[in-house]
PDB file of C-alpha atoms in Angstrom:
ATOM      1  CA  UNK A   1      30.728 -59.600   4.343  1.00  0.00           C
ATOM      2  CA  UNK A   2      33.749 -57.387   4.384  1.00  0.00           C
ATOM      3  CA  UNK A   3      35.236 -54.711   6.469  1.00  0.00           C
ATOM      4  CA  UNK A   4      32.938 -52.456   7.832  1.00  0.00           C
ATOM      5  CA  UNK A   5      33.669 -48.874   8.867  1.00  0.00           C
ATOM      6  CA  UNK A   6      31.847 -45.851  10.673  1.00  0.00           C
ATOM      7  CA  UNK A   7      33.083 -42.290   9.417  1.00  0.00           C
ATOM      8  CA  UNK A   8      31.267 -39.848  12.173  1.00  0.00           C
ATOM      9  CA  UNK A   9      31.543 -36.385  11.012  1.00  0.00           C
ATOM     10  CA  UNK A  10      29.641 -33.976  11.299  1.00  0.00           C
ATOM     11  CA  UNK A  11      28.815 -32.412   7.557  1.00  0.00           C
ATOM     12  CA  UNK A  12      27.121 -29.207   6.562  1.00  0.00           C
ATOM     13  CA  UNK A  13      23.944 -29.774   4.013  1.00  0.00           C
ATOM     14  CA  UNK A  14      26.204 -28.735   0.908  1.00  0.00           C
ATOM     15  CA  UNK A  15      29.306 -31.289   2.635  1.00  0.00           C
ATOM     16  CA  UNK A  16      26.773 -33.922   1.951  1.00  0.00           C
ATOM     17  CA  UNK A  17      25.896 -32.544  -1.471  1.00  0.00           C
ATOM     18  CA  UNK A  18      29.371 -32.020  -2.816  1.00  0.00           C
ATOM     19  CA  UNK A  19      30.184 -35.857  -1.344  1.00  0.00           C
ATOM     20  CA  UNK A  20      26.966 -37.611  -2.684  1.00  0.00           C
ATOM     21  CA  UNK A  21      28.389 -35.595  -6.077  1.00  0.00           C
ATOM     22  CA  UNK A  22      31.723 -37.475  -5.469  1.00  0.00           C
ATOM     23  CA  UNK A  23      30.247 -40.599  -4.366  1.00  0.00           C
ATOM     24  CA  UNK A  24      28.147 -40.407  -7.909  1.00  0.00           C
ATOM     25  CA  UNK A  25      30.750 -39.459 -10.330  1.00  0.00           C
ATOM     26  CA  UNK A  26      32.995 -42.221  -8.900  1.00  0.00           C
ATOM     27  CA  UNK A  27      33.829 -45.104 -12.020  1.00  0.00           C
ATOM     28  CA  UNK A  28      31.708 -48.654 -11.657  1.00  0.00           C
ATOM     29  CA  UNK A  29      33.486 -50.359  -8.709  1.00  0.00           C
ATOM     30  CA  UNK A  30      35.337 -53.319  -9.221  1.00  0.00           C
ATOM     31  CA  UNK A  31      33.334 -56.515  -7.964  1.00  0.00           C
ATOM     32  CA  UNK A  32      34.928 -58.720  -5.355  1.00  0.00           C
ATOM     33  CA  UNK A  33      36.400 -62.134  -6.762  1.00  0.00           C
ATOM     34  CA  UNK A  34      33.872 -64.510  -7.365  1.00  0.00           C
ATOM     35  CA  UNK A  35      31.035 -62.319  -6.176  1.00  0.00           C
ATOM     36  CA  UNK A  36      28.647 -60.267  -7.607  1.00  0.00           C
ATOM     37  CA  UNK A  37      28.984 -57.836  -4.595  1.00  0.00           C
ATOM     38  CA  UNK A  38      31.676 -54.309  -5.403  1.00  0.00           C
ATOM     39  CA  UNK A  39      34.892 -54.398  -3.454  1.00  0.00           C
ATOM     40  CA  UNK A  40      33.913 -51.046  -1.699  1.00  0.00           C
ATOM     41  CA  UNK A  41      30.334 -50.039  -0.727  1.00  0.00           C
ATOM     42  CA  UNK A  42      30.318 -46.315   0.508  1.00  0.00           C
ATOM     43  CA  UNK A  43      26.816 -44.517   1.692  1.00  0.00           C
ATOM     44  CA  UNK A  44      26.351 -40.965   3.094  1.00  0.00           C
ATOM     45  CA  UNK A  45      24.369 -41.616   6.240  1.00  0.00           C
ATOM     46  CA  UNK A  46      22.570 -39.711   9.358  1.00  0.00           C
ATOM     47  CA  UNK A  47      25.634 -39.548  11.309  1.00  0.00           C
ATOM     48  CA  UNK A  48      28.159 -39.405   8.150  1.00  0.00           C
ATOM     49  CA  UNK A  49      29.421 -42.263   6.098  1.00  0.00           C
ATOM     50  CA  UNK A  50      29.082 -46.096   6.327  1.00  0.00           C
ATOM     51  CA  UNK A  51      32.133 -47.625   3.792  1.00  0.00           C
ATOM     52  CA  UNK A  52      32.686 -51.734   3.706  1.00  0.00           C
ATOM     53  CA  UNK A  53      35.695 -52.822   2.189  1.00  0.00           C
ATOM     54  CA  UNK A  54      35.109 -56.166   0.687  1.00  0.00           C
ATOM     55  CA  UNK A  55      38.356 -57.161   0.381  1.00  0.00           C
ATOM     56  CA  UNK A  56      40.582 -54.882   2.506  1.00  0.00           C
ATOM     57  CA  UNK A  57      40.864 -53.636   6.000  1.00  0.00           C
ATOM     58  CA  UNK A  58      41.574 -50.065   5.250  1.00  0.00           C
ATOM     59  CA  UNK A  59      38.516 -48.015   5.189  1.00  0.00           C
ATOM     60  CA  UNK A  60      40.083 -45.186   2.898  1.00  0.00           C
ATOM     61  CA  UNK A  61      41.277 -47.829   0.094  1.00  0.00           C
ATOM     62  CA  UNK A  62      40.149 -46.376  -3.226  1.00  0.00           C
ATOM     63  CA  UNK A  63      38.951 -43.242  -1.197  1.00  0.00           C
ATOM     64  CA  UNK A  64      42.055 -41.143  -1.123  1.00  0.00           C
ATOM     65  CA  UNK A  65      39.690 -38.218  -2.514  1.00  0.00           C
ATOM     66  CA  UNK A  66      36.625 -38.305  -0.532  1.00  0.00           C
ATOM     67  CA  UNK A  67      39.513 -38.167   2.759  1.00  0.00           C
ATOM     68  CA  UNK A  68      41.240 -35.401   0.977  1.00  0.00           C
ATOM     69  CA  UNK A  69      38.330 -33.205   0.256  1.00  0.00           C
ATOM     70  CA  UNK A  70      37.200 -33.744   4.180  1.00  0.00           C
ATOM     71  CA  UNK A  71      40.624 -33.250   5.294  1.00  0.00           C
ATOM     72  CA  UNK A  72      40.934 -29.879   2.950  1.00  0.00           C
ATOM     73  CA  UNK A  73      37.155 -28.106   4.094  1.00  0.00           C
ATOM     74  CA  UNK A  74      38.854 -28.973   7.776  1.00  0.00           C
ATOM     75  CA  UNK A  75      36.121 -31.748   8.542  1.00  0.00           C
ATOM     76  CA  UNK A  76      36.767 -33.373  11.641  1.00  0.00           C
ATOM     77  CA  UNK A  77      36.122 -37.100  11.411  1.00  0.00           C
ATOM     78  CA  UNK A  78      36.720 -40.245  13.189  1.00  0.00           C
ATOM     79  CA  UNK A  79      36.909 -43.566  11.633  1.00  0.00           C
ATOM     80  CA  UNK A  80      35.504 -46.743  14.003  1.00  0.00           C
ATOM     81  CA  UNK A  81      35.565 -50.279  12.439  1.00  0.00           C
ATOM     82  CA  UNK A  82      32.168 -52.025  12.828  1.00  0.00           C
ATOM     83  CA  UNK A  83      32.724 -55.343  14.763  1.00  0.00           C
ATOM     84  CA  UNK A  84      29.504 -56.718  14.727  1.00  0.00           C
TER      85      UNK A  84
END
């Protein structure tokens, strides 16, 4: 378990493309120390994007350009941490 984040946004159909094309061309995540699980898990979902940081409480670690290409088509987002 990690650090789990809600990203509500609401994204056109070729938002979701261009970030799925992101998400996909991003390098093999690192795994977590002693765990076979990666230190950030990111999925495009109904209501935007779920992202778990395994090792760090900042949902936009390692994300800087998936927040900059939201922040530069003028998304409006919120971030929520999961505290389940």
């Amino acid at each position: 378990m990690g650090f789990e984040f809600r990203i509500t946004a609401s994204l056109t159909p070729e938002q979701r493309q261009h970030i799925a094309q992101l998400l996909a061309a991003r390098p093999q995540a690192p795994r977590a120390p002693g765990s076979s699980m990666p230190e950030t898990d990111i999925r495009l979902t109904d209501a935007g994007l779920y992202i778990c940081q395994h090792l760090r409480p900042d949902a936009w670690h390692g994300l800087e350009s998936l927040r900059a290409c939201l922040d530069a088509q003028g998304v409006s987002y919120t971030v929520e941490e999961i505290d389940d």
